[in-house]
Short mmCIF file of C-alpha atoms in Angstrom, two decimals:
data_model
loop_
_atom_site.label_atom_id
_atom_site.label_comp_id
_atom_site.label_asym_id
_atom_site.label_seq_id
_atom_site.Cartn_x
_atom_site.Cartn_y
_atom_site.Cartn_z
CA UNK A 222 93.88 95.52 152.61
CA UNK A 223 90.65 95.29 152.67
CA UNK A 224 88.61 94.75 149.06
CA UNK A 225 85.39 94.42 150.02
CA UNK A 226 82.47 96.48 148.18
CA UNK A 227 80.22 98.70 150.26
CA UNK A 228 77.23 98.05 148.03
CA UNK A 229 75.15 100.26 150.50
CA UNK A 230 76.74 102.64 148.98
CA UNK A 231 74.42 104.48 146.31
CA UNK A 232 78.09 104.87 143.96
CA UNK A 233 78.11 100.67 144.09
CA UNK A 234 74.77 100.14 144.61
CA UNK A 235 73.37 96.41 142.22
CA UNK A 236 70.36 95.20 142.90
CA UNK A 237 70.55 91.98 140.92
CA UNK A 238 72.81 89.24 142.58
CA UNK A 239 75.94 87.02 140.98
CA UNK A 240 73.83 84.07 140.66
CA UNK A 241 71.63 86.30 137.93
CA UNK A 242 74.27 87.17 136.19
CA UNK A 243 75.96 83.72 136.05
CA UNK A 244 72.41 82.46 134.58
CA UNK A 245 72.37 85.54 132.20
CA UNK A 246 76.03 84.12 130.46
CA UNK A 247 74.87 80.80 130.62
CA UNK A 248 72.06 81.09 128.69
CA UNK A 249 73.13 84.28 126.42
CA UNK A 250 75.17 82.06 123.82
CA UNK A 251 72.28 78.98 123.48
CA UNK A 252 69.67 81.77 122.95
CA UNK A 253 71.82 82.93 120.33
CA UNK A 254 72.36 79.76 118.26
CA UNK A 255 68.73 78.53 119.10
CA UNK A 256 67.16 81.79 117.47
CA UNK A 257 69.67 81.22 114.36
CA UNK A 258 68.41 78.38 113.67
CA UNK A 259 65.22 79.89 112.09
CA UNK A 260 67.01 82.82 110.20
CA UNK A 261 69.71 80.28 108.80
CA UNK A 262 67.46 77.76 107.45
CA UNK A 263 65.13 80.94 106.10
CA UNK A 264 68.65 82.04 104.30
CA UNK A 265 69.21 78.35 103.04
CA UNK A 266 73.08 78.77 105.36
CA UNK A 267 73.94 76.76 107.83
CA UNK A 268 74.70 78.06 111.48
CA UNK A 269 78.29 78.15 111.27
CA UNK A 270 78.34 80.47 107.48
CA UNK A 271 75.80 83.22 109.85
CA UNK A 272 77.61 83.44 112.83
CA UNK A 273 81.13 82.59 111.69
CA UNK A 274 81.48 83.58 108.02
CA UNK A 275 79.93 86.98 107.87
CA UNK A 276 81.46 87.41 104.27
CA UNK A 277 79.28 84.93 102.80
CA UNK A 278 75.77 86.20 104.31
CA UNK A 279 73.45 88.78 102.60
CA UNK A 280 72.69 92.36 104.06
CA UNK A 281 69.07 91.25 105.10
CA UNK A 282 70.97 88.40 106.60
CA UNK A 283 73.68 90.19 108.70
CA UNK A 284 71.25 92.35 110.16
CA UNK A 285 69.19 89.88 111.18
CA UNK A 286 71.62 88.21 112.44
CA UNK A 287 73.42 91.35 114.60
CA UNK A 288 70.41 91.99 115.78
CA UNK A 289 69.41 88.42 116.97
CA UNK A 290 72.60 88.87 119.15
CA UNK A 291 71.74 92.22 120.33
CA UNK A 292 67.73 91.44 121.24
CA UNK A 293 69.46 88.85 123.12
CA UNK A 294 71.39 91.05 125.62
CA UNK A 295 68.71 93.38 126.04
CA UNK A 296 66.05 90.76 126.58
CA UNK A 297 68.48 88.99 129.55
CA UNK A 298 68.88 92.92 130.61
CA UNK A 299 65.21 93.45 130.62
CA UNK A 300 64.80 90.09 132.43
CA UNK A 301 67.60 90.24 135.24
CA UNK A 302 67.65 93.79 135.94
CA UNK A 303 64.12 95.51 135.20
CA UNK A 304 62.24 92.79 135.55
CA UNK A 305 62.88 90.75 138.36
CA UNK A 306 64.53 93.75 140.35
CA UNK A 307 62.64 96.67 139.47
CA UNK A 308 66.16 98.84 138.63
CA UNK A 309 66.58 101.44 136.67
CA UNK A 310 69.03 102.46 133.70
CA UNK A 311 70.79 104.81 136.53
CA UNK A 312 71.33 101.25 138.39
CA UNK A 313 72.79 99.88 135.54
CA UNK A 314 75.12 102.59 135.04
CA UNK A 315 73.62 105.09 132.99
CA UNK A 316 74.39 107.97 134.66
CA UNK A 317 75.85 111.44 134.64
CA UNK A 318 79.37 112.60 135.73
CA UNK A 319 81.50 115.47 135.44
CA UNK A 320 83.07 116.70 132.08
CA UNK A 321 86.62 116.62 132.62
CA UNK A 322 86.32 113.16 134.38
CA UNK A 323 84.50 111.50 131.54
CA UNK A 324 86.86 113.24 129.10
CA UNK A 325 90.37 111.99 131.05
CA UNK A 326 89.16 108.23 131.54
CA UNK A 327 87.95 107.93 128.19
CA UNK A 328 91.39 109.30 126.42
CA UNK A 329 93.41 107.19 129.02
CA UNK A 330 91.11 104.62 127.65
CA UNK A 331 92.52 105.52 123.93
CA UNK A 332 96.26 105.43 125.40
CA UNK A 333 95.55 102.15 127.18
CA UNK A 334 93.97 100.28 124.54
CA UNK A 335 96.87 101.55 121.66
CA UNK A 336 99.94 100.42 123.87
CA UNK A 337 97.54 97.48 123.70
CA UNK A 338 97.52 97.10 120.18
CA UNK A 339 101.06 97.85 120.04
CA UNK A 340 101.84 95.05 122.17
CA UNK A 341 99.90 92.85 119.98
CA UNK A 342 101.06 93.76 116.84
CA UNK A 343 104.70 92.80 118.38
CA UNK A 344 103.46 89.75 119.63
CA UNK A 345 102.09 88.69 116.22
CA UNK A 346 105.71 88.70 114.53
CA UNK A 347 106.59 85.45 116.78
CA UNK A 348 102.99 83.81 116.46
CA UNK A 349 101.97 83.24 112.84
CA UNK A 350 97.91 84.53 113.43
CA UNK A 351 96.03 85.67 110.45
CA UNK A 352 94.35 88.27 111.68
CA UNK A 353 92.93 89.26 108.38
CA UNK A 354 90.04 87.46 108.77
CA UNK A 355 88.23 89.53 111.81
CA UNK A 356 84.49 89.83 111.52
CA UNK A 357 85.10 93.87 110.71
CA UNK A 358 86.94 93.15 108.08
CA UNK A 359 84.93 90.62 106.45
CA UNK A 360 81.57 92.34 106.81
CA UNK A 361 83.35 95.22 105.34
CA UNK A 362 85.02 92.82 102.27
CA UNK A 363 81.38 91.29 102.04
CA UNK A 364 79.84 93.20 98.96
CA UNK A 365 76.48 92.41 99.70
CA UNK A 366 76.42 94.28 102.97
CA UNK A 367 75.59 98.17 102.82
CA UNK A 368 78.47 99.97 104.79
CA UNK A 369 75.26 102.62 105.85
CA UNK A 370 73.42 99.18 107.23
CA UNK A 371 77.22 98.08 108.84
CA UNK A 372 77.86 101.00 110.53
CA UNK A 373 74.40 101.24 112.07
CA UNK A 374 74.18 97.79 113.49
CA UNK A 375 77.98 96.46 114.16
CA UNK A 376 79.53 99.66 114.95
CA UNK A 377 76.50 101.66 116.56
CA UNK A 378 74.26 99.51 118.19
CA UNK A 379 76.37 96.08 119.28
CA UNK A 380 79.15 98.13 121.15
CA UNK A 381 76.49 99.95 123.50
CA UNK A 382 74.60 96.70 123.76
CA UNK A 383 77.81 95.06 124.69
CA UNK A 384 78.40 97.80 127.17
CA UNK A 385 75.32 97.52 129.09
CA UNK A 386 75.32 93.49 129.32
CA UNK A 387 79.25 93.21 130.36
CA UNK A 388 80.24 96.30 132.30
CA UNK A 389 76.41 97.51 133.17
CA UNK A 390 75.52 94.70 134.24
CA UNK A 391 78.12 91.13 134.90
CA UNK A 392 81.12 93.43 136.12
CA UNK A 393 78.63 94.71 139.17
CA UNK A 394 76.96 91.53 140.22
CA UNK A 395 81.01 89.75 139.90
CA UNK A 396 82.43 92.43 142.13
CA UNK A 397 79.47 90.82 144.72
CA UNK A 398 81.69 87.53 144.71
CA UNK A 399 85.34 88.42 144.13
CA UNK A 400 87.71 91.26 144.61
CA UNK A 401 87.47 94.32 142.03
CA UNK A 402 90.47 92.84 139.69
CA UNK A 403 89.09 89.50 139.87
CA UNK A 404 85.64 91.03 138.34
CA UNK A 405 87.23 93.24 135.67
CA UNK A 406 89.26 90.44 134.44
CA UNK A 407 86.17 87.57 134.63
CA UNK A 408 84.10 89.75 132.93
CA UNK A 409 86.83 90.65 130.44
CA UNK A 410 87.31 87.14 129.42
CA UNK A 411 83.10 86.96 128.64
CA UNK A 412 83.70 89.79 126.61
CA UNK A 413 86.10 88.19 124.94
CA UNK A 414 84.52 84.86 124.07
CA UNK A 415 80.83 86.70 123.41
CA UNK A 416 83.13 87.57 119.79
CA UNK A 417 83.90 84.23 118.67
CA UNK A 418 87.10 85.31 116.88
CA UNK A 419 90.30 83.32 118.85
CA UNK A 420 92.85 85.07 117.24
CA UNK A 421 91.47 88.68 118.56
CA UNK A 422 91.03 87.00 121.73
CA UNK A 423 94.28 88.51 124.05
CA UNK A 424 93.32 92.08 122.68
CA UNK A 425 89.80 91.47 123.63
CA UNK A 426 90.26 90.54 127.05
CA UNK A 427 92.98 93.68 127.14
CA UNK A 428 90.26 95.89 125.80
CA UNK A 429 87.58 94.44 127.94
CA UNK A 430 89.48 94.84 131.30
CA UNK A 431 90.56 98.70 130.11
CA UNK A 432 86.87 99.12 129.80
CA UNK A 433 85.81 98.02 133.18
CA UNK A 434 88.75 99.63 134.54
CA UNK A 435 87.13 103.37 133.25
CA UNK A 436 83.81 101.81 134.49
CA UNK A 437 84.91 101.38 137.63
CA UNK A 438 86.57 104.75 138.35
CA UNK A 439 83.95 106.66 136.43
CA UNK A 440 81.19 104.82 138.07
CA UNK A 441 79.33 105.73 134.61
CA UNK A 442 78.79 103.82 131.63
CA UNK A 443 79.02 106.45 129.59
CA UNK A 444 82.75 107.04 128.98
CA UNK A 445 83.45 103.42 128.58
CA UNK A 446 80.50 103.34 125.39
CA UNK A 447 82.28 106.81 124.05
CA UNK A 448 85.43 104.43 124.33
CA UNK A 449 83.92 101.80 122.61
CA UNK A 450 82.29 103.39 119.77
CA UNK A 451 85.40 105.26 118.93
CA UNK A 452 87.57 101.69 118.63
CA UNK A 453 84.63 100.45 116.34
CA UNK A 454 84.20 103.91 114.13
CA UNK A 455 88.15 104.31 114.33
CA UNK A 456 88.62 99.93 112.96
CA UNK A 457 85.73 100.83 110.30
CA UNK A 458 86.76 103.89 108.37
CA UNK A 459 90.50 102.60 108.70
CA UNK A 460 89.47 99.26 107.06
CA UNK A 461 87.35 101.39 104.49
CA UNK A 462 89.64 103.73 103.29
CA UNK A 463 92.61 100.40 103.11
CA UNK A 464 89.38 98.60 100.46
CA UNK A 465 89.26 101.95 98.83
CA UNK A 466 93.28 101.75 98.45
CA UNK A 467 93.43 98.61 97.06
#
């Protein structure tokens, strides 16, 4: 069988290479902690309390922060793929498709990722994981964060961010290198790491491949973003209404 990519083709079409991409992850997580620095002295926290311990920063400190991560993405995007290539938002994936497509991938999408979950959850009565302590959760636990300011930045603006950098624009150039599945499941594992959170990492890589999987049959970002704003809104309000609970 042959798995080559026509990327003459205007459906598969990436003007930036693998080589760009590779130098896009290896310099996404240093630009990261070197632009902390600066905000984590200016909060009087150390590095590991702004990117690890989100219950302990401020709300003008979490945003900062979130956003750090985010400029970061889009600068590399801006850099790799308008930049240096001259491409366009349609190249990196932004574009149109039919109704009832977008609709089916992104509620197999939903299906996918909640047998996901399901597995997990069954998995976690053998492996003693606290998975109490995910970054949602915390920010949410955090008192000095306004859920408004929350919702805007982690649950809004990092998942299409996050979209754009690892299906947009890694899963294309990978598929350049490496058969389809290979691609999904490479970029799937960046995904993963990009959190920082080990004990969420199997259901991020899960999620992460199901996402590239809808990419790649949709051959649109949009359904996979619809998917991945409805996990974060979905996590949020459920982790809300368990605070107001309790």
């Amino acid at each position: 069988m042959n798995n080559k990519i026509d990327f003459y083709n205007e459906e598969n079409y990436c003007p930036w290479n693998f080589w760009e991409a590779v130098v896009a992850v290896f310099l996404t997580i240093p630009l990261i902690l070197i632009l902390t620095i600066p905000i984590a002295y200016f909060l009087e926290r150390n590095m590991g309390e702004v990117i690890f311990s989100p219950s302990e920063i401020s709300n003008f400190g979490f945003a900062i922060a979130y956003f750090i991560q985010a400029i970061v993405l889009l600068i590399l995007l801006w850099l790799f793929v308008f930049y240096r290539n001259r491409a366009t938002w349609y190249d990196l994936g932004i574009k149109p498709l039919s109704f009832l497509k977008g609709i089916f991938l992104t509620l197999f999408g939903i299906i996918a990722i909640f047998f996901i979950d399901i597995v997990y959850t069954i998995f976690l009565r053998f492996i003693p994981w606290d998975i109490s302590k995910d970054k949602i959760r915390l920010l949410i636990e955090n008192k000095n964060i306004s859920l408004p300011m929350l919702f805007i930045v982690a649950v809004i603006i990092a998942p299409i961010c996050e979209e754009l950098f690892f299906r947009g624009f890694l899963f294309p150039a990978f598929k350049k290198k490496m058969a389809t599945f290979s691609a999904m499941f490479l970029s799937s594992i960046l995904f993963a790491v990009f959190h920082l959170e080990p004990t969420q990492l199997i259901p991020l890589i899960g999620i992460g491949f199901i996402l590239a999987f809808v990419y790649e049959k949709a051959k649109s970002l949009i359904p996979s973003i619809l998917l991945l704003l409805y996990l974060q809104n979905e996590l949020f309000f459920q982790i809300v209404v368990q605070n107001i609970q309790h």
